[in-house]
Amino acid sequence: MSELPIGLFDSGVGGLTVMKEIAALMPHENLIYLGDTARVPYGTKSPDAIQQFSIENANFLFSQNVKLIVIACHTASAHALNIVQASLPIPILGVTTPGCTSLLAETQTNRVAILATASTIASKIFDKLLKSQRPNIELYPVACPLFVPLVEEGLQDHESTLLLAEHYLGHLRAKQIDAALLACTHYPLLRCSIQRTLPGVALIEPAKACARTVQQFLQEHNLLNTNNKSPQYQFFASDDPAKFAVGAKKFFPSSVATVFSLESCSQILLPSRQLCEGRNRNDSEETHFAH
Amino acid sequence: MSELPIGLFDSGVGGLTVMKEIAALMPHENLIYLGDTARVPYGTKSPDAIQQFSIENANFLFSQNVKLIVIACHTASAHALNIVQASLPIPILGVTTPGCTSLLAETQTNRVAILATASTIASKIFDKLLKSQRPNIELYPVACPLFVPLVEEGLQDHESTLLLAEHYLGHLRAKQIDAALLACTHYPLLRCSIQRTLPGVALIEPAKACARTVQQFLQEHNLLNTNNKSPQYQFFASDDPAKFAVGAKKFFPSSVATVFSLESCSQILLPSRQLCEGRNRNDSEETHFAH
């Protein structure tokens, strides 16, 4: 058993969908979440940048004494899982593999779509992961760059969102797919528009599968926290903790009294070794969220 | 006279509209442009983050021996012009003041709209600048967060863009405005959709006015470069120089053979003093753009 917290990071608030499923499945775990809101979005950035940002984020969580890190962002998982695993002496899990497991369990026709950011699609990670398990699978990967800003603007149900879903996905109706992986943490919020564009197609959200993978890993390694009656949830944002808190409270209404700021945006941007030198608690100042 | 280059920075490629007007008006000037593509966009970030990014960008240009810096980004001009001016011993000009001058010259009714990013609108910089010169002006500021990603996706003429222009701007038709400032470097690319939504309203683009302001400043301070027969244009991007080059070639087809990368994304994210220590040329490696 380990009482150390689980760490999660994402480019923004999207990864909170994963944190929520982990909290639901493992209610005794302490959790620390970092949203890299100073550099959001990742989905349009280069592999080099995403790898560097991911290492810096993971090093920050490592400095907070976490027992395991979940990369709760598909773009970062696609490009940086291996490199982060190689750089730190604690287990690192991503969201791409659990998503693939769910998708393969769902499809009957072996004709599936992957909806993701431009950078995730460009990584070809899903081709690799899915074809290694099911060589005859037919993949239709689609980058949908406007989906994230549409969600962030709260325009999920606007007429333009349906038009843009048709723009990105309309051609898939001729492909006889039976399942589509929503491989970006924002996309489940567009489920309604996506489903109207792809009627009859099963839309797969990886957050629950990711939480089960984390639970299984902790069980197998005797790291589950089983006796903790008052789990602590901590939130950090690299920019604008007050704005982050507004988003986070939608997922954790009773837990987000406070979001910690990184003292300045550059704190997590320091060379990795500087954040790795000690494993002492970070001395960032608390930023109280005005209710 | 000074042969030193003029430096410009923006969060991405948008500021190249300003660089193009400067190159047209002052064809003997050497120019250095930095696109902070690792942290784009700025328009959704906090004032603190924008100020820090702007200081880091300006310090990088200062280390390249520029004689003057143009903040070719409305969001950065709105939040960081004063702080960058206070931090460096060279002149720093922004795009907000020239835009205001053009807008005031155009309006007859003194009822005008400001279209900009959420962060620029929140700064209230235009209220301050315009009302100090014309106290009876009626301002209608509108944040249009999806305009930048729509342009970046190349969907200027998509049906959804017209719907979103109507979503953001439709209410302005009842306000009897006669001019609107396109206070974001991306927005001129949406001129067609904006004009269809606001027929009869003069749409003001600040790039030309900014170039005239730079020219006047250099003349007054005897800094104009008048004898340079082969001006040098240098481009730097904090992420993905090859992708940046594709965008930059649209503005400077014959000049963008090469975009320099910052050695790693974190180079410009170092504390300001480290970049200020010397004024030697940056030793970033050249990244050749594949034609």
PDB file of N, CA, C and O in Angstrom, chain A residues 58-115:
ATOM      1  N   ALA A  58       5.895  16.365 -16.039  1.00  0.00           N
ATOM      2  CA  ALA A  58       6.109  15.146 -15.250  1.00  0.00           C
ATOM      3  C   ALA A  58       7.125  15.400 -14.140  1.00  0.00           C
ATOM      4  O   ALA A  58       6.960  14.919 -13.018  1.00  0.00           O
ATOM      5  N   ASN A  59       8.153  16.175 -14.447  1.00  0.00           N
ATOM      6  CA  ASN A  59       9.151  16.485 -13.416  1.00  0.00           C
ATOM      7  C   ASN A  59       8.529  17.289 -12.276  1.00  0.00           C
ATOM      8  O   ASN A  59       8.872  17.099 -11.109  1.00  0.00           O
ATOM      9  N   PHE A  60       7.628  18.189 -12.637  1.00  0.00           N
ATOM     10  CA  PHE A  60       6.955  18.939 -11.570  1.00  0.00           C
ATOM     11  C   PHE A  60       6.167  17.992 -10.662  1.00  0.00           C
ATOM     12  O   PHE A  60       6.259  18.063  -9.430  1.00  0.00           O
ATOM     13  N   LEU A  61       5.411  17.076 -11.265  1.00  0.00           N
ATOM     14  CA  LEU A  61       4.629  16.133 -10.455  1.00  0.00           C
ATOM     15  C   LEU A  61       5.554  15.233  -9.630  1.00  0.00           C
ATOM     16  O   LEU A  61       5.279  14.931  -8.471  1.00  0.00           O
ATOM     17  N   PHE A  62       6.646  14.814 -10.227  1.00  0.00           N
ATOM     18  CA  PHE A  62       7.634  13.984  -9.520  1.00  0.00           C
ATOM     19  C   PHE A  62       8.157  14.720  -8.284  1.00  0.00           C
ATOM     20  O   PHE A  62       8.336  14.129  -7.215  1.00  0.00           O
ATOM     21  N   SER A  63       8.360  16.033  -8.431  1.00  0.00           N
ATOM     22  CA  SER A  63       8.851  16.827  -7.292  1.00  0.00           C
ATOM     23  C   SER A  63       7.806  16.912  -6.174  1.00  0.00           C
ATOM     24  O   SER A  63       8.115  17.309  -5.062  1.00  0.00           O
ATOM     25  N   GLN A  64       6.563  16.540  -6.489  1.00  0.00           N
ATOM     26  CA  GLN A  64       5.488  16.546  -5.499  1.00  0.00           C
ATOM     27  C   GLN A  64       5.302  15.171  -4.858  1.00  0.00           C
ATOM     28  O   GLN A  64       4.270  14.925  -4.229  1.00  0.00           O
ATOM     29  N   ASN A  65       6.253  14.266  -5.052  1.00  0.00           N
ATOM     30  CA  ASN A  65       6.197  12.947  -4.400  1.00  0.00           C
ATOM     31  C   ASN A  65       5.041  12.066  -4.854  1.00  0.00           C
ATOM     32  O   ASN A  65       4.409  11.413  -4.020  1.00  0.00           O
ATOM     33  N   VAL A  66       4.766  12.039  -6.119  1.00  0.00           N
ATOM     34  CA  VAL A  66       3.693  11.147  -6.576  1.00  0.00           C
ATOM     35  C   VAL A  66       4.239   9.731  -6.765  1.00  0.00           C
ATOM     36  O   VAL A  66       5.430   9.531  -6.987  1.00  0.00           O
ATOM     37  N   LYS A  67       3.337   8.743  -6.669  1.00  0.00           N
ATOM     38  CA  LYS A  67       3.786   7.350  -6.822  1.00  0.00           C
ATOM     39  C   LYS A  67       3.649   6.877  -8.264  1.00  0.00           C
ATOM     40  O   LYS A  67       4.253   5.861  -8.655  1.00  0.00           O
ATOM     41  N   LEU A  68       2.869   7.587  -9.032  1.00  0.00           N
ATOM     42  CA  LEU A  68       2.584   7.189 -10.418  1.00  0.00           C
ATOM     43  C   LEU A  68       2.069   8.430 -11.143  1.00  0.00           C
ATOM     44  O   LEU A  68       1.417   9.285 -10.535  1.00  0.00           O
ATOM     45  N   ILE A  69       2.386   8.541 -12.422  1.00  0.00           N
ATOM     46  CA  ILE A  69       1.896   9.688 -13.204  1.00  0.00           C
ATOM     47  C   ILE A  69       1.015   9.189 -14.343  1.00  0.00           C
ATOM     48  O   ILE A  69       1.382   8.245 -15.058  1.00  0.00           O
ATOM     49  N   VAL A  70      -0.148   9.818 -14.491  1.00  0.00           N
ATOM     50  CA  VAL A  70      -1.024   9.540 -15.621  1.00  0.00           C
ATOM     51  C   VAL A  70      -0.944  10.719 -16.590  1.00  0.00           C
ATOM     52  O   VAL A  70      -1.225  11.862 -16.194  1.00  0.00           O
ATOM     53  N   ILE A  71      -0.534  10.467 -17.812  1.00  0.00           N
ATOM     54  CA  ILE A  71      -0.569  11.516 -18.834  1.00  0.00           C
ATOM     55  C   ILE A  71      -1.998  11.551 -19.361  1.00  0.00           C
ATOM     56  O   ILE A  71      -2.401  10.743 -20.195  1.00  0.00           O
ATOM     57  N   ALA A  72      -2.785  12.492 -18.829  1.00  0.00           N
ATOM     58  CA  ALA A  72      -4.225  12.516 -19.084  1.00  0.00           C
ATOM     59  C   ALA A  72      -4.542  13.365 -20.314  1.00  0.00           C
ATOM     60  O   ALA A  72      -5.511  14.107 -20.341  1.00  0.00           O
ATOM     61  N   CYS A  73      -3.725  13.250 -21.333  1.00  0.00           N
ATOM     62  CA  CYS A  73      -3.820  14.065 -22.541  1.00  0.00           C
ATOM     63  C   CYS A  73      -3.396  13.169 -23.694  1.00  0.00           C
ATOM     64  O   CYS A  73      -2.308  12.576 -23.645  1.00  0.00           O
ATOM     65  N   HIS A  74      -4.246  13.059 -24.704  1.00  0.00           N
ATOM     66  CA  HIS A  74      -3.926  12.139 -25.797  1.00  0.00           C
ATOM     67  C   HIS A  74      -2.727  12.599 -26.602  1.00  0.00           C
ATOM     68  O   HIS A  74      -1.897  11.793 -27.026  1.00  0.00           O
ATOM     69  N   THR A  75      -2.632  13.915 -26.831  1.00  0.00           N
ATOM     70  CA  THR A  75      -1.517  14.423 -27.635  1.00  0.00           C
ATOM     71  C   THR A  75      -0.192  14.138 -26.941  1.00  0.00           C
ATOM     72  O   THR A  75       0.771  13.681 -27.560  1.00  0.00           O
ATOM     73  N   ALA A  76      -0.138  14.394 -25.629  1.00  0.00           N
ATOM     74  CA  ALA A  76       1.094  14.145 -24.878  1.00  0.00           C
ATOM     75  C   ALA A  76       1.366  12.652 -24.762  1.00  0.00           C
ATOM     76  O   ALA A  76       2.514  12.203 -24.861  1.00  0.00           O
ATOM     77  N   SER A  77       0.323  11.845 -24.561  1.00  0.00           N
ATOM     78  CA  SER A  77       0.519  10.388 -24.508  1.00  0.00           C
ATOM     79  C   SER A  77       1.063   9.877 -25.834  1.00  0.00           C
ATOM     80  O   SER A  77       1.956   9.031 -25.867  1.00  0.00           O
ATOM     81  N   ALA A  78       0.525  10.414 -26.933  1.00  0.00           N
ATOM     82  CA  ALA A  78       0.924   9.931 -28.258  1.00  0.00           C
ATOM     83  C   ALA A  78       2.401  10.208 -28.524  1.00  0.00           C
ATOM     84  O   ALA A  78       3.102   9.382 -29.084  1.00  0.00           O
ATOM     85  N   HIS A  79       2.865  11.398 -28.130  1.00  0.00           N
ATOM     86  CA  HIS A  79       4.223  11.804 -28.510  1.00  0.00           C
ATOM     87  C   HIS A  79       5.265  11.596 -27.416  1.00  0.00           C
ATOM     88  O   HIS A  79       6.458  11.563 -27.722  1.00  0.00           O
ATOM     89  N   ALA A  80       4.841  11.531 -26.159  1.00  0.00           N
ATOM     90  CA  ALA A  80       5.840  11.660 -25.089  1.00  0.00           C
ATOM     91  C   ALA A  80       5.809  10.552 -24.051  1.00  0.00           C
ATOM     92  O   ALA A  80       6.620  10.563 -23.129  1.00  0.00           O
ATOM     93  N   LEU A  81       4.918   9.573 -24.184  1.00  0.00           N
ATOM     94  CA  LEU A  81       4.846   8.537 -23.140  1.00  0.00           C
ATOM     95  C   LEU A  81       6.191   7.849 -22.950  1.00  0.00           C
ATOM     96  O   LEU A  81       6.704   7.756 -21.825  1.00  0.00           O
ATOM     97  N   ASN A  82       6.790   7.380 -24.034  1.00  0.00           N
ATOM     98  CA  ASN A  82       8.065   6.643 -23.917  1.00  0.00           C
ATOM     99  C   ASN A  82       9.166   7.505 -23.316  1.00  0.00           C
ATOM    100  O   ASN A  82       9.923   7.062 -22.459  1.00  0.00           O
ATOM    101  N   ILE A  83       9.248   8.745 -23.773  1.00  0.00           N
ATOM    102  CA  ILE A  83      10.347   9.605 -23.345  1.00  0.00           C
ATOM    103  C   ILE A  83      10.189   9.994 -21.866  1.00  0.00           C
ATOM    104  O   ILE A  83      11.179  10.093 -21.132  1.00  0.00           O
ATOM    105  N   VAL A  84       8.957  10.176 -21.421  1.00  0.00           N
ATOM    106  CA  VAL A  84       8.740  10.483 -20.001  1.00  0.00           C
ATOM    107  C   VAL A  84       9.026   9.236 -19.161  1.00  0.00           C
ATOM    108  O   VAL A  84       9.650   9.315 -18.099  1.00  0.00           O
ATOM    109  N   GLN A  85       8.602   8.073 -19.656  1.00  0.00           N
ATOM    110  CA  GLN A  85       8.894   6.818 -18.929  1.00  0.00           C
ATOM    111  C   GLN A  85      10.402   6.629 -18.759  1.00  0.00           C
ATOM    112  O   GLN A  85      10.876   6.209 -17.711  1.00  0.00           O
ATOM    113  N   ALA A  86      11.153   6.980 -19.799  1.00  0.00           N
ATOM    114  CA  ALA A  86      12.600   6.789 -19.750  1.00  0.00           C
ATOM    115  C   ALA A  86      13.283   7.801 -18.846  1.00  0.00           C
ATOM    116  O   ALA A  86      14.406   7.576 -18.397  1.00  0.00           O
ATOM    117  N   SER A  87      12.594   8.911 -18.555  1.00  0.00           N
ATOM    118  CA  SER A  87      13.264   9.989 -17.832  1.00  0.00           C
ATOM    119  C   SER A  87      13.014   9.971 -16.326  1.00  0.00           C
ATOM    120  O   SER A  87      13.677  10.701 -15.591  1.00  0.00           O
ATOM    121  N   LEU A  88      12.065   9.179 -15.863  1.00  0.00           N
ATOM    122  CA  LEU A  88      11.731   9.203 -14.434  1.00  0.00           C
ATOM    123  C   LEU A  88      11.665   7.795 -13.853  1.00  0.00           C
ATOM    124  O   LEU A  88      11.241   6.856 -14.533  1.00  0.00           O
ATOM    125  N   PRO A  89      12.027   7.635 -12.578  1.00  0.00           N
ATOM    126  CA  PRO A  89      12.064   6.305 -11.952  1.00  0.00           C
ATOM    127  C   PRO A  89      10.739   5.886 -11.314  1.00  0.00           C
ATOM    128  O   PRO A  89      10.740   5.129 -10.343  1.00  0.00           O
ATOM    129  N   ILE A  90       9.630   6.421 -11.785  1.00  0.00           N
ATOM    130  CA  ILE A  90       8.316   5.997 -11.272  1.00  0.00           C
ATOM    131  C   ILE A  90       7.466   5.576 -12.470  1.00  0.00           C
ATOM    132  O   ILE A  90       7.761   5.958 -13.605  1.00  0.00           O
ATOM    133  N   PRO A  91       6.405   4.797 -12.234  1.00  0.00           N
ATOM    134  CA  PRO A  91       5.592   4.358 -13.381  1.00  0.00           C
ATOM    135  C   PRO A  91       4.808   5.518 -14.012  1.00  0.00           C
ATOM    136  O   PRO A  91       4.311   6.404 -13.323  1.00  0.00           O
ATOM    137  N   ILE A  92       4.718   5.496 -15.341  1.00  0.00           N
ATOM    138  CA  ILE A  92       4.004   6.521 -16.112  1.00  0.00           C
ATOM    139  C   ILE A  92       3.008   5.791 -17.015  1.00  0.00           C
ATOM    140  O   ILE A  92       3.404   4.908 -17.786  1.00  0.00           O
ATOM    141  N   LEU A  93       1.737   6.159 -16.934  1.00  0.00           N
ATOM    142  CA  LEU A  93       0.721   5.549 -17.795  1.00  0.00           C
ATOM    143  C   LEU A  93       0.080   6.624 -18.670  1.00  0.00           C
ATOM    144  O   LEU A  93      -0.019   7.781 -18.266  1.00  0.00           O
ATOM    145  N   GLY A  94      -0.376   6.241 -19.854  1.00  0.00           N
ATOM    146  CA  GLY A  94      -1.028   7.198 -20.747  1.00  0.00           C
ATOM    147  C   GLY A  94      -2.479   6.824 -21.009  1.00  0.00           C
ATOM    148  O   GLY A  94      -2.983   5.852 -20.451  1.00  0.00           O
ATOM    149  N   VAL A  95      -3.154   7.601 -21.853  1.00  0.00           N
ATOM    150  CA  VAL A  95      -4.558   7.330 -22.157  1.00  0.00           C
ATOM    151  C   VAL A  95      -4.758   6.627 -23.492  1.00  0.00           C
ATOM    152  O   VAL A  95      -5.870   6.192 -23.797  1.00  0.00           O
ATOM    153  N   THR A  96      -3.700   6.523 -24.295  1.00  0.00           N
ATOM    154  CA  THR A  96      -3.918   5.967 -25.636  1.00  0.00           C
ATOM    155  C   THR A  96      -4.174   4.459 -25.605  1.00  0.00           C
ATOM    156  O   THR A  96      -5.094   3.975 -26.268  1.00  0.00           O
ATOM    157  N   THR A  97      -3.397   3.722 -24.824  1.00  0.00           N
ATOM    158  CA  THR A  97      -3.562   2.263 -24.803  1.00  0.00           C
ATOM    159  C   THR A  97      -4.929   1.844 -24.248  1.00  0.00           C
ATOM    160  O   THR A  97      -5.608   1.014 -24.864  1.00  0.00           O
ATOM    161  N   PRO A  98      -5.378   2.407 -23.114  1.00  0.00           N
ATOM    162  CA  PRO A  98      -6.722   2.039 -22.642  1.00  0.00           C
ATOM    163  C   PRO A  98      -7.808   2.354 -23.677  1.00  0.00           C
ATOM    164  O   PRO A  98      -8.763   1.582 -23.848  1.00  0.00           O
ATOM    165  N   GLY A  99      -7.656   3.475 -24.407  1.00  0.00           N
ATOM    166  CA  GLY A  99      -8.642   3.813 -25.443  1.00  0.00           C
ATOM    167  C   GLY A  99      -8.682   2.754 -26.528  1.00  0.00           C
ATOM    168  O   GLY A  99      -9.770   2.354 -26.983  1.00  0.00           O
ATOM    169  N   CYS A 100      -7.514   2.258 -26.911  1.00  0.00           N
ATOM    170  CA  CYS A 100      -7.458   1.217 -27.944  1.00  0.00           C
ATOM    171  C   CYS A 100      -8.137  -0.075 -27.477  1.00  0.00           C
ATOM    172  O   CYS A 100      -8.848  -0.729 -28.237  1.00  0.00           O
ATOM    173  N   THR A 101      -7.920  -0.430 -26.222  1.00  0.00           N
ATOM    174  CA  THR A 101      -8.536  -1.639 -25.669  1.00  0.00           C
ATOM    175  C   THR A 101     -10.061  -1.545 -25.757  1.00  0.00           C
ATOM    176  O   THR A 101     -10.736  -2.495 -26.183  1.00  0.00           O
ATOM    177  N   SER A 102     -10.606  -0.387 -25.362  1.00  0.00           N
ATOM    178  CA  SER A 102     -12.063  -0.204 -25.417  1.00  0.00           C
ATOM    179  C   SER A 102     -12.571  -0.265 -26.856  1.00  0.00           C
ATOM    180  O   SER A 102     -13.622  -0.849 -27.139  1.00  0.00           O
ATOM    181  N   LEU A 103     -11.829   0.348 -27.763  1.00  0.00           N
ATOM    182  CA  LEU A 103     -12.268   0.388 -29.161  1.00  0.00           C
ATOM    183  C   LEU A 103     -12.290  -1.016 -29.757  1.00  0.00           C
ATOM    184  O   LEU A 103     -13.259  -1.406 -30.430  1.00  0.00           O
ATOM    185  N   LEU A 104     -11.252  -1.791 -29.472  1.00  0.00           N
ATOM    186  CA  LEU A 104     -11.180  -3.155 -30.013  1.00  0.00           C
ATOM    187  C   LEU A 104     -12.275  -4.039 -29.410  1.00  0.00           C
ATOM    188  O   LEU A 104     -12.787  -4.943 -30.080  1.00  0.00           O
ATOM    189  N   ALA A 105     -12.628  -3.795 -28.172  1.00  0.00           N
ATOM    190  CA  ALA A 105     -13.708  -4.577 -27.541  1.00  0.00           C
ATOM    191  C   ALA A 105     -15.057  -4.241 -28.171  1.00  0.00           C
ATOM    192  O   ALA A 105     -15.972  -5.064 -28.195  1.00  0.00           O
ATOM    193  N   GLU A 106     -15.192  -3.029 -28.715  1.00  0.00           N
ATOM    194  CA  GLU A 106     -16.489  -2.573 -29.224  1.00  0.00           C
ATOM    195  C   GLU A 106     -16.742  -2.961 -30.676  1.00  0.00           C
ATOM    196  O   GLU A 106     -17.840  -3.374 -31.032  1.00  0.00           O
ATOM    197  N   THR A 107     -15.724  -2.833 -31.513  1.00  0.00           N
ATOM    198  CA  THR A 107     -15.987  -2.980 -32.953  1.00  0.00           C
ATOM    199  C   THR A 107     -16.262  -4.432 -33.353  1.00  0.00           C
ATOM    200  O   THR A 107     -15.591  -5.367 -32.895  1.00  0.00           O
ATOM    201  N   GLN A 108     -17.276  -4.585 -34.184  1.00  0.00           N
ATOM    202  CA  GLN A 108     -17.593  -5.904 -34.749  1.00  0.00           C
ATOM    203  C   GLN A 108     -17.075  -5.994 -36.180  1.00  0.00           C
ATOM    204  O   GLN A 108     -16.684  -7.057 -36.646  1.00  0.00           O
ATOM    205  N   THR A 109     -17.085  -4.852 -36.852  1.00  0.00           N
ATOM    206  CA  THR A 109     -16.727  -4.846 -38.284  1.00  0.00           C
ATOM    207  C   THR A 109     -15.234  -4.639 -38.505  1.00  0.00           C
ATOM    208  O   THR A 109     -14.752  -4.785 -39.619  1.00  0.00           O
ATOM    209  N   ASN A 110     -14.518  -4.245 -37.456  1.00  0.00           N
ATOM    210  CA  ASN A 110     -13.100  -3.874 -37.585  1.00  0.00           C
ATOM    211  C   ASN A 110     -12.877  -2.694 -38.530  1.00  0.00           C
ATOM    212  O   ASN A 110     -11.833  -2.591 -39.164  1.00  0.00           O
ATOM    213  N   ARG A 111     -13.880  -1.840 -38.630  1.00  0.00           N
ATOM    214  CA  ARG A 111     -13.746  -0.593 -39.377  1.00  0.00           C
ATOM    215  C   ARG A 111     -14.048   0.530 -38.386  1.00  0.00           C
ATOM    216  O   ARG A 111     -15.180   0.679 -37.927  1.00  0.00           O
ATOM    217  N   VAL A 112     -13.014   1.288 -38.032  1.00  0.00           N
ATOM    218  CA  VAL A 112     -13.165   2.267 -36.949  1.00  0.00           C
ATOM    219  C   VAL A 112     -12.547   3.610 -37.323  1.00  0.00           C
ATOM    220  O   VAL A 112     -11.635   3.678 -38.155  1.00  0.00           O
ATOM    221  N   ALA A 113     -13.056   4.671 -36.680  1.00  0.00           N
ATOM    222  CA  ALA A 113     -12.481   6.009 -36.868  1.00  0.00           C
ATOM    223  C   ALA A 113     -11.758   6.430 -35.595  1.00  0.00           C
ATOM    224  O   ALA A 113     -12.106   5.998 -34.495  1.00  0.00           O
ATOM    225  N   ILE A 114     -10.734   7.252 -35.773  1.00  0.00           N
ATOM    226  CA  ILE A 114     -10.028   7.873 -34.650  1.00  0.00           C
ATOM    227  C   ILE A 114     -10.193   9.371 -34.814  1.00  0.00           C
ATOM    228  O   ILE A 114      -9.759   9.941 -35.818  1.00  0.00           O
ATOM    229  N   LEU A 115     -10.835  10.026 -33.864  1.00  0.00           N
ATOM    230  CA  LEU A 115     -10.981  11.484 -33.908  1.00  0.00           C
ATOM    231  C   LEU A 115     -10.031  12.084 -32.880  1.00  0.00           C
ATOM    232  O   LEU A 115     -10.085  11.736 -31.694  1.00  0.00           O
TER     233      LEU A 115
END
